[in-house]
Coordinates of C-alpha atoms (C1' of nucleotides) in Angstrom, one line a residue:
Chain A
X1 CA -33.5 0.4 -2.1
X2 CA -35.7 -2.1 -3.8
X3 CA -33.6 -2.2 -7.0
X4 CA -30.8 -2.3 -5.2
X5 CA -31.5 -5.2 -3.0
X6 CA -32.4 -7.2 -6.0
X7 CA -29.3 -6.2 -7.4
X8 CA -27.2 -7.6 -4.2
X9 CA -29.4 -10.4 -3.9
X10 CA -28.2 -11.9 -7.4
X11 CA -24.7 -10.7 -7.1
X12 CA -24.0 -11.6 -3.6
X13 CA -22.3 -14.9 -2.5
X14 CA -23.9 -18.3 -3.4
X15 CA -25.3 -19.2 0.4
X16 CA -25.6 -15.8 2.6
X17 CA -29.5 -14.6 2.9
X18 CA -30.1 -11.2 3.3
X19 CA -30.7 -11.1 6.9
X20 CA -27.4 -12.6 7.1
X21 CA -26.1 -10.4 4.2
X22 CA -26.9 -7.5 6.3
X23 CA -25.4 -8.2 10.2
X24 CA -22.5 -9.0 8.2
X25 CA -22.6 -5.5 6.9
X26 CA -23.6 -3.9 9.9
X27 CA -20.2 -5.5 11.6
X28 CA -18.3 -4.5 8.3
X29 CA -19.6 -1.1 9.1
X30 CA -18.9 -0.9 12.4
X31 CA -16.1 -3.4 13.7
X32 CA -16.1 -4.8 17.2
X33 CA -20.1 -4.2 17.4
X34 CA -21.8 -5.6 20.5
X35 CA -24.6 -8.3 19.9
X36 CA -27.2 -6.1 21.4
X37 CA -26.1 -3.2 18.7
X38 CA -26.5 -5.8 15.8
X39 CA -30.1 -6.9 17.2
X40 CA -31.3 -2.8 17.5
X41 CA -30.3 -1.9 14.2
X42 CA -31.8 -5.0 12.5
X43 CA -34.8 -4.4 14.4
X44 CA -34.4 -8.1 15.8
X45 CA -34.6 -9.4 19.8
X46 CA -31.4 -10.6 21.2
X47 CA -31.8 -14.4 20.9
X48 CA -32.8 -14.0 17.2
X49 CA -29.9 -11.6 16.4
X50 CA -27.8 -14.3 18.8
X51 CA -29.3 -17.2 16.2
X52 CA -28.3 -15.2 13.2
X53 CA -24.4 -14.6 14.4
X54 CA -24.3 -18.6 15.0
X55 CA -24.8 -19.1 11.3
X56 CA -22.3 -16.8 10.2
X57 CA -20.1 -17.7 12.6
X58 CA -20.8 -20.7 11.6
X59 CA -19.5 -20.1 8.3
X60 CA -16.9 -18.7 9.1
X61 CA -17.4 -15.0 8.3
X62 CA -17.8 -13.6 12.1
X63 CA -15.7 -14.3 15.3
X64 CA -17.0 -13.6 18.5
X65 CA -14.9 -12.2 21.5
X66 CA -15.7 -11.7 25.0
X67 CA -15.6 -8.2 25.9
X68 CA -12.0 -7.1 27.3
X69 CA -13.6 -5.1 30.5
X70 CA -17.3 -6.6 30.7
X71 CA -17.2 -9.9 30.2
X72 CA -20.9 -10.5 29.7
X73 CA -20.6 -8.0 26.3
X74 CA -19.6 -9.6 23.2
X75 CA -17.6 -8.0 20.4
X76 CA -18.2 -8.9 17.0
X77 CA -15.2 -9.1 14.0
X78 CA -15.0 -9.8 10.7
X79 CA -12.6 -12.8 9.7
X80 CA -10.7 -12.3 6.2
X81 CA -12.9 -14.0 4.7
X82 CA -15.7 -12.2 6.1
X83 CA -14.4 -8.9 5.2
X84 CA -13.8 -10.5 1.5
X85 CA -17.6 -11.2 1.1
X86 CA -18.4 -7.7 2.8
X87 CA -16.1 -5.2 0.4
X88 CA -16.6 -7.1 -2.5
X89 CA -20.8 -6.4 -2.2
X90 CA -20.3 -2.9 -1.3
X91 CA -17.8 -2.1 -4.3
X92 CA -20.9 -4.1 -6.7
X93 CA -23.6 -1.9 -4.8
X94 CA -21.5 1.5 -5.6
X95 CA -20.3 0.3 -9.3
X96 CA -24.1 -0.4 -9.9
X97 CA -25.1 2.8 -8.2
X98 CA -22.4 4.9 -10.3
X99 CA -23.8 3.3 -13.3
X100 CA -27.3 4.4 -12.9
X101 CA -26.5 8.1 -11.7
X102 CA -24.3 8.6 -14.4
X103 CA -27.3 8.7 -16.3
X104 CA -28.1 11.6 -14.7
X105 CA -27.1 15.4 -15.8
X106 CA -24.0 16.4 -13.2
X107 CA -26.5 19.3 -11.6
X108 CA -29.6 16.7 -11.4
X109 CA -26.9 14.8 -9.4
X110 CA -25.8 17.2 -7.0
X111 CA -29.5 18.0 -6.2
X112 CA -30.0 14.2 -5.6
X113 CA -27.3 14.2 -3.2
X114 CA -28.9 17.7 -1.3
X115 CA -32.2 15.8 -1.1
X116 CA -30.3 12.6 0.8
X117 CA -28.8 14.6 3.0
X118 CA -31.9 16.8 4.1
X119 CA -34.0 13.3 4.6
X120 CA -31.8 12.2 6.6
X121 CA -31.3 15.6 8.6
X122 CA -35.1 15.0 9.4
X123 CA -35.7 11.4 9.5
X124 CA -32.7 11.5 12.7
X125 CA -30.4 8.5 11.7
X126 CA -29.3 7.2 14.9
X127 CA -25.4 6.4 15.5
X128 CA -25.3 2.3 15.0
X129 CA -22.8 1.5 17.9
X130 CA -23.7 2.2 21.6
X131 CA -20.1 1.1 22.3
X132 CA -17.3 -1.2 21.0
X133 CA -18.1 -3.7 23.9
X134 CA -14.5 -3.9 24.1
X135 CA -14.5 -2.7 27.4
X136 CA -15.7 0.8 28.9
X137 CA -19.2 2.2 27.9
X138 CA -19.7 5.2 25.7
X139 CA -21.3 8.5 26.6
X140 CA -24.7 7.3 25.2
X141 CA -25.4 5.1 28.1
Chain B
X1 CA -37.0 3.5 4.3
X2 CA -36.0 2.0 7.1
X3 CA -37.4 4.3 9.8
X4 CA -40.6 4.1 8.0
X5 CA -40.8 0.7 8.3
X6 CA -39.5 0.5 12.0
X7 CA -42.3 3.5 12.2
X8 CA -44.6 0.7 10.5
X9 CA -43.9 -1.7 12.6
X10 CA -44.8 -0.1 15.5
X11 CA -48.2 0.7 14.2
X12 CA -49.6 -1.9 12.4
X13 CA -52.2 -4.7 13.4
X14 CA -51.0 -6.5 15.9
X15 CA -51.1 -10.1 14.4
X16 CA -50.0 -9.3 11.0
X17 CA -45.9 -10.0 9.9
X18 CA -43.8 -7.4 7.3
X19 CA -44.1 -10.0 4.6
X20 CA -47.7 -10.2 5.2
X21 CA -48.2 -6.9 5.2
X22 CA -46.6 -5.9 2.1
X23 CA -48.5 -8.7 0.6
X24 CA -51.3 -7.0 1.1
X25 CA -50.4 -3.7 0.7
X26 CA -49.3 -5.2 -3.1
X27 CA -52.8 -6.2 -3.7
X28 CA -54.4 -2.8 -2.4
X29 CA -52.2 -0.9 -4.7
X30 CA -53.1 -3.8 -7.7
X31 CA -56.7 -4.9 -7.0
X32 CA -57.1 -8.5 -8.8
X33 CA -53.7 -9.2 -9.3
X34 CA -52.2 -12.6 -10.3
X35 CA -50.8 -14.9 -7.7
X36 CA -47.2 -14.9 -9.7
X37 CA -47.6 -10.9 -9.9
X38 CA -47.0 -11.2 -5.9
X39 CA -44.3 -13.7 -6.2
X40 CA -42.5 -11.6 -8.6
X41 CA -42.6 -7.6 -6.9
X42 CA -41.6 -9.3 -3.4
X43 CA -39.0 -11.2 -4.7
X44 CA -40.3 -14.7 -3.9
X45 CA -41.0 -18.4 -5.7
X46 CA -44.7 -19.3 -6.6
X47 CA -44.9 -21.0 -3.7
X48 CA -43.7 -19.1 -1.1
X49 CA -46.2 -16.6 -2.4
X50 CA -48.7 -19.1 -2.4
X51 CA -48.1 -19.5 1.4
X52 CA -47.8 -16.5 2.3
X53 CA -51.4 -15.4 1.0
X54 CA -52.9 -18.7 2.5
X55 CA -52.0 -16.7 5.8
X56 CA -53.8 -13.6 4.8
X57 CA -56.7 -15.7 3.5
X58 CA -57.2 -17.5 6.6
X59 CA -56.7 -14.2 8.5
X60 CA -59.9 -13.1 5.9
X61 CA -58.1 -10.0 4.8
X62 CA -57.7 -11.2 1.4
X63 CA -59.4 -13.6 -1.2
X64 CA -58.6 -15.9 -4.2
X65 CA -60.5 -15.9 -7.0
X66 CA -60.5 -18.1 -10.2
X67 CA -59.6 -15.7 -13.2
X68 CA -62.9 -16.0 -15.3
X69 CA -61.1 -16.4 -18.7
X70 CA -58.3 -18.4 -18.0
X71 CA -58.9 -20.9 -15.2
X72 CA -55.4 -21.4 -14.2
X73 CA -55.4 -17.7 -13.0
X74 CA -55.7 -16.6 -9.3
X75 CA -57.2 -13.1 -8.9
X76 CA -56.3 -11.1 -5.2
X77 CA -58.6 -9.2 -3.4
X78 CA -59.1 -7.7 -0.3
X79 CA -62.0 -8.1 1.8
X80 CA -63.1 -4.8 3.4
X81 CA -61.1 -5.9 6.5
X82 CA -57.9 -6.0 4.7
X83 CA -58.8 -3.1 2.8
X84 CA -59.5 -1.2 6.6
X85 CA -56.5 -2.2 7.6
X86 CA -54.3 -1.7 4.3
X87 CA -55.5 2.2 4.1
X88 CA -55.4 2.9 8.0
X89 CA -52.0 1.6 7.2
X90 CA -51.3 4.0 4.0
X91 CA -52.7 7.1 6.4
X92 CA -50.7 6.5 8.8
X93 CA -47.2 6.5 6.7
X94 CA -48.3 9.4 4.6
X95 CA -49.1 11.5 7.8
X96 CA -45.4 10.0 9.7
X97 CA -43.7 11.5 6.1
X98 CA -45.6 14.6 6.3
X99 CA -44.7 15.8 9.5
X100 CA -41.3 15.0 8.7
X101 CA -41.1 17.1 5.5
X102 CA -42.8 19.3 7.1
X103 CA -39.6 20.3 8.6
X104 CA -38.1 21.5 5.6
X105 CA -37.7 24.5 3.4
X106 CA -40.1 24.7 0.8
X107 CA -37.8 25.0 -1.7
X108 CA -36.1 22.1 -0.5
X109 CA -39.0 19.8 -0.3
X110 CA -39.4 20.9 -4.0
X111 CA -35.7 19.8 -4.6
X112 CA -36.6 16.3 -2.7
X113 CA -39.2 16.1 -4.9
X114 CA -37.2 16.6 -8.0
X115 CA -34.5 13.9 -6.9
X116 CA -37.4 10.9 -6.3
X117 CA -38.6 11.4 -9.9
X118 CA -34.9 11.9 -11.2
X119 CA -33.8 8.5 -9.3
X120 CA -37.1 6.7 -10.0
X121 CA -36.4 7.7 -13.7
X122 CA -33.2 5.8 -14.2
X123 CA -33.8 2.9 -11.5
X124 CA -36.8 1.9 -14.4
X125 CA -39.2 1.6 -11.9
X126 CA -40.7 -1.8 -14.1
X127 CA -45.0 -2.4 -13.7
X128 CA -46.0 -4.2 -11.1
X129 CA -48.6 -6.3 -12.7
X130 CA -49.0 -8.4 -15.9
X131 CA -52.5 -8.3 -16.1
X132 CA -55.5 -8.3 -13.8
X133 CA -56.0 -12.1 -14.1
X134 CA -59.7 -11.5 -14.8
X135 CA -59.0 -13.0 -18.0
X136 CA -57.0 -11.7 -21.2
X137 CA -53.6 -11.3 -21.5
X138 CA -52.2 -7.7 -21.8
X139 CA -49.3 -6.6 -24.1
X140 CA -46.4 -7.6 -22.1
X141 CA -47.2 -11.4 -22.5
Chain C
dT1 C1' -30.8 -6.6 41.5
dA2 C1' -30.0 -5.3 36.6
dT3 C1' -27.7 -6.3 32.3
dT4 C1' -25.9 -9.2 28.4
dG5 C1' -26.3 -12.9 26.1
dT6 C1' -27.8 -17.8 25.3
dT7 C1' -30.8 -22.0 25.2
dA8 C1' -35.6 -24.0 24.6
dT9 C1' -39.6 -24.0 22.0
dA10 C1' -42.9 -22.7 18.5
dC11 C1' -44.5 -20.5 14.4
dT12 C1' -43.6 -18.0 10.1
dC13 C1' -40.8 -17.4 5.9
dT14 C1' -38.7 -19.3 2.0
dA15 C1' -36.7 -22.5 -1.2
dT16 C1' -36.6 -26.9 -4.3
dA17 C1' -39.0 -30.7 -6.0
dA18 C1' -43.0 -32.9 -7.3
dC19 C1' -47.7 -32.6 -8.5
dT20 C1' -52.6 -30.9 -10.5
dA21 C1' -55.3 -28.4 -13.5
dT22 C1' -55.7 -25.7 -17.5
dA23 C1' -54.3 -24.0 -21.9
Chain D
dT1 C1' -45.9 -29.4 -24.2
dA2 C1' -46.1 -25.1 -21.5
dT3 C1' -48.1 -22.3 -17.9
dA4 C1' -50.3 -21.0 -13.1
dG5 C1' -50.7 -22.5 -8.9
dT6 C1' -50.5 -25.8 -5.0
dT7 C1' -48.8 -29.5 -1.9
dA8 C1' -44.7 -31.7 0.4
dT9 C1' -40.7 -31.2 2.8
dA10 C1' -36.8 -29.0 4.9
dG11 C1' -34.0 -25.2 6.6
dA12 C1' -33.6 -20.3 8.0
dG13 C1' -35.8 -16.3 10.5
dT14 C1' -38.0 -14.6 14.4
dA15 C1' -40.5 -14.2 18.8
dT16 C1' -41.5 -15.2 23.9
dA17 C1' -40.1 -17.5 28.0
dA18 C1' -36.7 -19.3 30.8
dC19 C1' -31.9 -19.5 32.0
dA20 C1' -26.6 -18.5 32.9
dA21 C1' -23.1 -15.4 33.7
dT22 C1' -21.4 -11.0 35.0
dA23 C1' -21.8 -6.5 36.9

DNA sequence: TATTGTTATACTCTATAACTATA
DNA sequence: TATAGTTATAGAGTATAACAATA
């Protein structure tokens, strides 16, 4: 992860930081994601996750929209050039990744994908959304 | 890495940030290491590095000292209070992963095993220090 | 009354530019 | 002249507390 964040940190658009490099991801992931979902996966409170969507709404990379059925729940979206920004760092991330496990022999590989998924069969990764905030809740709540 | 870290953040000294910390944790694993050193495995300038160690300073986990052969050198250390709370730190990540691993196979573990040296071994892991800044130059320079 | 998000305020993180001391 | 680090300044990141709007 270290390598690879130095790698997106000098490919990645001019004036994005990471933090903002990675809500923008998160929404790229996970389209129409409620504030509160950007702020628990970042590990951030509300009103700093709130600060962080002003810049990049700011710039023009995020829209907000008021929830269709709650209206205190807002749903975050991409704008085109948003999305731009977001595909164009995951396709260098994977094209670097490729790269590098090429190096590897094709049965090394396969055992470094088994590994992945056992770690994250025990380490629990938690579904990112608790709802679309586009109107009803999910079964999480 | 993430849930380690949110794991991390849960535990660790109160009053003490991420960046902090994994300043710190930088100079227990390199002992004496060179102000740039720190700049350069976080990812930061000179002087945000600079900063960010004035912090642990005046929080006496950590000290500067003038490199004995060349004076322009800044040698980091920790004091036995960052060094309590840097291995308090170590132990308590090492025994998070092991009960987690402990949940698999033991073939399996040996597989995960396998896959962090294979990765590690085309990722080129670089040093992490240039010298010890207690006075001549090693053979990177 | 509880939940979602924002505004207000303060401190830390980080960068660029300019500077000091040493080599 | 080049290198290691610091000081000065400014903007982004983040937290707690207080607030507004909605449920």
């Amino acid at each position: 992860m270290r390598v690879l964040r130095a790698h997106a940190q000098g490919e990645s658009s001019p004036d994005l930081t990471m933090p903002q490099f990675r809500a923008l991801a998160f929404v790229g992931r996970n389209e129409g994601a409620m504030l509160s979902d950007v702020a628990a996966f970042l590990g951030l409170t509300p009103p700093a996750a709130s600060k962080l969507v002003d810049g990049l709404v700011a710039a023009r990379l995020l829209i907000r929209e008021i929830g269709t059925g709650d209206r205190r729940r807002v749903a975050l979206k991409l704008t085109a050039g948003g999305r731009r920004i977001y595909q164009r760092a995951v396709e260098s991330a994977e094209q670097y990744l490729a790269e590098h496990l090429a190096k590897l022999q094709p049965d090394v590989r396969g055992e470094v994908l088994r590994a992945m998924q056992a770690l994250r069969s025990i380490f629990d990764d938690p579904p990112e959304v608790r709802s679309t905030a586009t109107g009803k809740k999910n079964t999480n709540d």
